[in-house]
mmCIF file of C-alpha atoms in Angstrom:
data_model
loop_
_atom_site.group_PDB
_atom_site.id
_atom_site.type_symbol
_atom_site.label_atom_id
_atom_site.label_comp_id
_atom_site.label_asym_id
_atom_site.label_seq_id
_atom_site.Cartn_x
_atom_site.Cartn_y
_atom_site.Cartn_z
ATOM 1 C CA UNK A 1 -56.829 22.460 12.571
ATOM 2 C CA UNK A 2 -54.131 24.545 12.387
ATOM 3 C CA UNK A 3 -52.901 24.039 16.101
ATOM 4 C CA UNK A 4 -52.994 20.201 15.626
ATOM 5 C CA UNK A 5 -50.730 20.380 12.711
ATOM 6 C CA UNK A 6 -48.300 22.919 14.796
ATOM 7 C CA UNK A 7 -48.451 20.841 17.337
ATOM 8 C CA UNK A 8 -48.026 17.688 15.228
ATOM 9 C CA UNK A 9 -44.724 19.268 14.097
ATOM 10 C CA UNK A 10 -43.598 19.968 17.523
ATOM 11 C CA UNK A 11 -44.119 16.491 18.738
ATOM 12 C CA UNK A 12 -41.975 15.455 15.781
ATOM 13 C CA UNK A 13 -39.200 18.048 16.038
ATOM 14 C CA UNK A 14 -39.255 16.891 19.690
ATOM 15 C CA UNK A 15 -39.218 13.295 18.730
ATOM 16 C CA UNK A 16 -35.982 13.703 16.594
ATOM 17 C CA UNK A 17 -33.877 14.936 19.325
ATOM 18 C CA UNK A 18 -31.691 12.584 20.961
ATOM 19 C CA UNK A 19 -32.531 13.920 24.470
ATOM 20 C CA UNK A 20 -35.691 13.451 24.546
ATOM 21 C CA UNK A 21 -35.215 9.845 23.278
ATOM 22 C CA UNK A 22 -32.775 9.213 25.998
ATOM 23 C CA UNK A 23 -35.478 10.186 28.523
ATOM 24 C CA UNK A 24 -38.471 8.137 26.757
ATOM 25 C CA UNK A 25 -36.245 5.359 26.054
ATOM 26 C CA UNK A 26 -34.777 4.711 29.486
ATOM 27 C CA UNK A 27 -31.154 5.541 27.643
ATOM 28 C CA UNK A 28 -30.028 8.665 29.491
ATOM 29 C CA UNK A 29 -26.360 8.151 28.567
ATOM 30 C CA UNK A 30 -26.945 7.782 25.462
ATOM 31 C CA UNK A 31 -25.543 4.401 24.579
ATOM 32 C CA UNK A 32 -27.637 2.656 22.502
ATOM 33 C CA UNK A 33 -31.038 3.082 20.435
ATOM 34 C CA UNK A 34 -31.814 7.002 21.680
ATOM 35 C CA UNK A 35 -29.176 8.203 19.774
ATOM 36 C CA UNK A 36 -29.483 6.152 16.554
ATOM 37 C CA UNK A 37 -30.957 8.144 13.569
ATOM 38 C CA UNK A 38 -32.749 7.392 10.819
ATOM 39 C CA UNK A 39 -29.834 7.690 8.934
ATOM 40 C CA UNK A 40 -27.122 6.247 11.358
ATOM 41 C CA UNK A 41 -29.614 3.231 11.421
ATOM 42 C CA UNK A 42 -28.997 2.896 7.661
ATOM 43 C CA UNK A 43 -25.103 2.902 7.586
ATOM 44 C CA UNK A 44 -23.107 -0.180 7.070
ATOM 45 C CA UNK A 45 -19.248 -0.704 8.033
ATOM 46 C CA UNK A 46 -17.120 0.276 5.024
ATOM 47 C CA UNK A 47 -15.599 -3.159 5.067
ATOM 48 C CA UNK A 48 -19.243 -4.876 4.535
ATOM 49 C CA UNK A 49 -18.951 -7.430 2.527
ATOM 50 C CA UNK A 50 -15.221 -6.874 0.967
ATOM 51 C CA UNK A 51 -12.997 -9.285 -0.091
ATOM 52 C CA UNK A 52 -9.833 -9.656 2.761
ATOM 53 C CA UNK A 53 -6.408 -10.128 1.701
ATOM 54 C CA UNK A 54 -3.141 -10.628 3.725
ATOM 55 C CA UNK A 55 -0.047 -8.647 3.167
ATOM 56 C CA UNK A 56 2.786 -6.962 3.860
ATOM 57 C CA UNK A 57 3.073 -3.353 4.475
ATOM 58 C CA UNK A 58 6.041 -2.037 1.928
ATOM 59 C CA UNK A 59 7.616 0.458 3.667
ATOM 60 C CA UNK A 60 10.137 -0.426 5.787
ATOM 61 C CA UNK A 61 12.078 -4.192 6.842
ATOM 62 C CA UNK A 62 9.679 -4.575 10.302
ATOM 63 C CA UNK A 63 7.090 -6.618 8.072
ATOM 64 C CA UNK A 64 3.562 -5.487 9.950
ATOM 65 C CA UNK A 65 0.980 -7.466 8.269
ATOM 66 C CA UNK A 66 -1.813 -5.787 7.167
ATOM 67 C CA UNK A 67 -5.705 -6.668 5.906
ATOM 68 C CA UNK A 68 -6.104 -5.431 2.544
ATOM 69 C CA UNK A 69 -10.197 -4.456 1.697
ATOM 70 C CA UNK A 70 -11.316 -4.812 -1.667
ATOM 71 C CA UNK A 71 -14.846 -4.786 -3.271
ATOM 72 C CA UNK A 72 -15.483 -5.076 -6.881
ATOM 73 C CA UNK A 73 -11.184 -5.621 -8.035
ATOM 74 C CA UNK A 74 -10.806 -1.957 -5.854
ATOM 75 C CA UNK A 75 -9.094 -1.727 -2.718
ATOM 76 C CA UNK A 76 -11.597 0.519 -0.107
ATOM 77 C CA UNK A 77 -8.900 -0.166 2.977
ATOM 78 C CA UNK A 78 -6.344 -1.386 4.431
ATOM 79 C CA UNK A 79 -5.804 -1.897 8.532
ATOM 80 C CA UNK A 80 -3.435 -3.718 10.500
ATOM 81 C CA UNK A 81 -3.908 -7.762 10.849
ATOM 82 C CA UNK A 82 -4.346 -8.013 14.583
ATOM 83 C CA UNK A 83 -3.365 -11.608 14.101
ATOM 84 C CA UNK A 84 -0.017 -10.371 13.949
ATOM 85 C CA UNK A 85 2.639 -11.042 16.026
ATOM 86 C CA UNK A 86 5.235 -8.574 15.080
ATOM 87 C CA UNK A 87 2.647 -5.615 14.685
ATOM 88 C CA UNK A 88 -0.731 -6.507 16.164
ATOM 89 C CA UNK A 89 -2.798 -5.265 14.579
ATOM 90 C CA UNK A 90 -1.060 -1.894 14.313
ATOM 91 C CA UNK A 91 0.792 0.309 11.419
ATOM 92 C CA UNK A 92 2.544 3.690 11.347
ATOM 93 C CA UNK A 93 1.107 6.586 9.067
ATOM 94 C CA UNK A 94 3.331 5.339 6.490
ATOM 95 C CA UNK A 95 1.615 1.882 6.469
ATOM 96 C CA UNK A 96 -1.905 2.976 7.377
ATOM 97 C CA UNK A 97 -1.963 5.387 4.304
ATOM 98 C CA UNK A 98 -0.275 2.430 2.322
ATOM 99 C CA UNK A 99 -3.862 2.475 0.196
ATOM 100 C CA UNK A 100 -2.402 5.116 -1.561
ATOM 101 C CA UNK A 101 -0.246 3.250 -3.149
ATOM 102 C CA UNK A 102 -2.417 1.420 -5.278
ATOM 103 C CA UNK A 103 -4.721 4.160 -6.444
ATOM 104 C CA UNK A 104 -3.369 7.431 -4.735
ATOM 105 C CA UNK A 105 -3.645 10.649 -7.311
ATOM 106 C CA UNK A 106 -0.024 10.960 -7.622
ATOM 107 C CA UNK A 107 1.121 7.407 -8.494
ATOM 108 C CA UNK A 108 3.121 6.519 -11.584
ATOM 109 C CA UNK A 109 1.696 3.807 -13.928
ATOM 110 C CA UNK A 110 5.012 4.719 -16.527
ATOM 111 C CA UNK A 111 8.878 4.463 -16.408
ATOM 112 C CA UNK A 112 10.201 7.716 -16.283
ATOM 113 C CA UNK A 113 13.709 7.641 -18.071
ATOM 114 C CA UNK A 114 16.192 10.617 -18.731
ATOM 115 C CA UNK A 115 18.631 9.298 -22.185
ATOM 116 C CA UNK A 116 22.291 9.707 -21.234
ATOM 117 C CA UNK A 117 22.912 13.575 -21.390
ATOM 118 C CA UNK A 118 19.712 14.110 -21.941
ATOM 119 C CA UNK A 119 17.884 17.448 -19.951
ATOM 120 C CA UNK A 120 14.120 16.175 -19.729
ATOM 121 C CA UNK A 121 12.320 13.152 -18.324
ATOM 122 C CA UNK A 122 10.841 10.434 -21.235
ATOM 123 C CA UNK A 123 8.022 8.104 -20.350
ATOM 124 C CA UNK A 124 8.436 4.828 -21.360
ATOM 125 C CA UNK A 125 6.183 1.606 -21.300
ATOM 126 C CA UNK A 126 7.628 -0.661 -18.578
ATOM 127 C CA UNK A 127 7.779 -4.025 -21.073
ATOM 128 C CA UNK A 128 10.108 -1.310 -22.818
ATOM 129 C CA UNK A 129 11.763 -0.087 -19.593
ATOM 130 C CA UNK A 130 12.492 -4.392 -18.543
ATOM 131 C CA UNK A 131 13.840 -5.050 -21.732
ATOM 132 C CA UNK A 132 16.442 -1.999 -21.601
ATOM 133 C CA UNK A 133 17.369 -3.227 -17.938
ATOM 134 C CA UNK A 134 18.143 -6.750 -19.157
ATOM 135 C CA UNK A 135 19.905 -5.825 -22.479
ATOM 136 C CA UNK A 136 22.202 -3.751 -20.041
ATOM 137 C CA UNK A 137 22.663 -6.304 -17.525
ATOM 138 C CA UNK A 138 23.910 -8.711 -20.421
ATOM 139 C CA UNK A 139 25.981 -6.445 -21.964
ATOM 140 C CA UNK A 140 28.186 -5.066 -18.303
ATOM 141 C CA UNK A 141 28.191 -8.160 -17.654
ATOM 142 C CA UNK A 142 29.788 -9.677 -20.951
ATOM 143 C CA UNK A 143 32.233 -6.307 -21.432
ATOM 144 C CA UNK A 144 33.409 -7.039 -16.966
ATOM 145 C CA UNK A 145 33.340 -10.462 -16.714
ATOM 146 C CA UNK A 146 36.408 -11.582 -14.925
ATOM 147 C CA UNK A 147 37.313 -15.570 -15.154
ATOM 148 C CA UNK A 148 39.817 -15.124 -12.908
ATOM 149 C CA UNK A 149 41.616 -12.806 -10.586
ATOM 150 C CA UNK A 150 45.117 -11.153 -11.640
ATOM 151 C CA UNK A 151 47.186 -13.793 -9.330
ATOM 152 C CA UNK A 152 45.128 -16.523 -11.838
ATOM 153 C CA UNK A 153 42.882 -17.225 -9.252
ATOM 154 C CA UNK A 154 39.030 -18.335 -9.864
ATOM 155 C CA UNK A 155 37.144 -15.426 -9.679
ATOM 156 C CA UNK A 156 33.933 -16.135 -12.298
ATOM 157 C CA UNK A 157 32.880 -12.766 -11.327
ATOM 158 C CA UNK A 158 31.906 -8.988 -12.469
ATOM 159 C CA UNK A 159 32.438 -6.229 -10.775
ATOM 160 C CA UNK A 160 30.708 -3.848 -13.288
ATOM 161 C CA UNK A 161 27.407 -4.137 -11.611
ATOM 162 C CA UNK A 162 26.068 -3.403 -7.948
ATOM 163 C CA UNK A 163 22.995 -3.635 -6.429
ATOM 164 C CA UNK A 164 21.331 -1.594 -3.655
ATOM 165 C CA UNK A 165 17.673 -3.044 -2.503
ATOM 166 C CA UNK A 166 15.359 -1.119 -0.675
ATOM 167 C CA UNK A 167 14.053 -1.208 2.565
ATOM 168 C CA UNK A 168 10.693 -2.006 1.288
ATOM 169 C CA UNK A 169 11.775 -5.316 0.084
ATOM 170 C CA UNK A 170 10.812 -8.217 2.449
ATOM 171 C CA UNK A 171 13.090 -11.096 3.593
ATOM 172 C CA UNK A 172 11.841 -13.380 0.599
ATOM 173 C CA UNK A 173 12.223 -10.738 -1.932
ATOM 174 C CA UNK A 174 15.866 -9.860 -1.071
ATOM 175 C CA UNK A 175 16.557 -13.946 -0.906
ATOM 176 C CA UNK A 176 15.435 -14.126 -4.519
ATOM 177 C CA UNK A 177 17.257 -11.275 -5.738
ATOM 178 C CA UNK A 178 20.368 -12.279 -3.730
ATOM 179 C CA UNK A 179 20.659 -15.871 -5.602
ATOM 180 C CA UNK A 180 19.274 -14.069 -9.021
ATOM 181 C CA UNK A 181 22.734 -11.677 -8.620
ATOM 182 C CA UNK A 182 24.950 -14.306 -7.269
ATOM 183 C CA UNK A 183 23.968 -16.120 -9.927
ATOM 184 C CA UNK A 184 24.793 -13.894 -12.498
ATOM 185 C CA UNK A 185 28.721 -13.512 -10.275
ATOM 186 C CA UNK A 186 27.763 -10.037 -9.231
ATOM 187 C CA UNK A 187 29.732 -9.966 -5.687
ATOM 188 C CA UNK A 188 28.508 -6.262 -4.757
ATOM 189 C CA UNK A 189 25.032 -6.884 -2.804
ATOM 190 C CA UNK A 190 23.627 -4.334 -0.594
ATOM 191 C CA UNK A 191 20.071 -5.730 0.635
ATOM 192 C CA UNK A 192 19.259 -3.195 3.599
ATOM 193 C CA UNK A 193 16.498 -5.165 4.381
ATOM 194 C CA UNK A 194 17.143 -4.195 8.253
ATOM 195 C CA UNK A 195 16.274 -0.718 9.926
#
């Protein structure tokens, strides 16, 4: 009794090695069933039945699309949209660890504001932070507003405010903000939406 149950055990310690399933199975390189476990048998792709959304990766003006993942309101991944034809299908490190952006350790969910001569960092809610922004918009703008130039030309301009846009800002965004500035007769518009 006790040999059959040793040798019971051996057959099944034999059994779970992947060798000896290649050479049962007909699978000597090891391509297909011989080398599936149990467990490996089991696993499903992490992308299994997630939610896709197209986007934009926000890191630089090149625009790769990418295929956001997202089960239960989470994002799980993000990859490259190989229907792309500026990227295909591909993104730097940058964009590929992009997911960290929405629920990385490190990320912000507060304006961080320093008061004028103050020496330490405030956090602020950012309906708060908006509504500071705006008042100060309206105000520059009111205290510089220039109807016309010294020679009595038309100007309907300020030049108390500026704006530099980021590099993360795609083509749309900086065409919004462009006609939101002009608009308002700021005249100094950096976009940088290039590389």
């Amino acid at each position: 009794m006790r040999r059959k149950k040793a040798a019971v055990r051996l057959t099944k310690l034999l059994e779970s090695w992947p060798l000896v399933r290649q050479l049962r199975e007909g699978d000597p390189l090891g391509l297909e069933r011989a080398v599936q476990s149990d467990r490996s048998k089991k696993l499903k792709p992490r992308i299994a039945g997630a939610e896709i959304a197209h986007s934009i990766c926000p890191y630089c003006a090149v625009g790769c699309a990418q295929l956001v993942y997202m089960q239960d309101g989470q994002v799980t991944q993000v990859e490259g949209d190989p229907a792309s034809p500026i990227s295909r299908g591909r993104l730097c490190p940058k964009g590929a660890a992009s997911k960290t952006l929405h629920d990385g350790p490190l990320r912000e969910y507060k304006v961080k504001y320093r008061r004028p001569y103050g020496t330490a960092w405030e956090e602020l809610p950012l309906d708060r932070a908006m509504d500071m922004i705006v008042e100060r918009i309206i105000r520059t703008r009111e205290e510089t507003w220039q109807q016309e130039t010294p020679a009595g030309k038309p100007a309907k301009r300020t030049l108390g405010i500026a704006n530099l846009g980021g590099a993360t800002l795609d083509n749309e965004e900086n065409y919004l903000i462009k006609k939101l500035l002009s608009a308002l007769g700021i005249v100094q518009i950096e976009t940088q939406a290039r590389i």
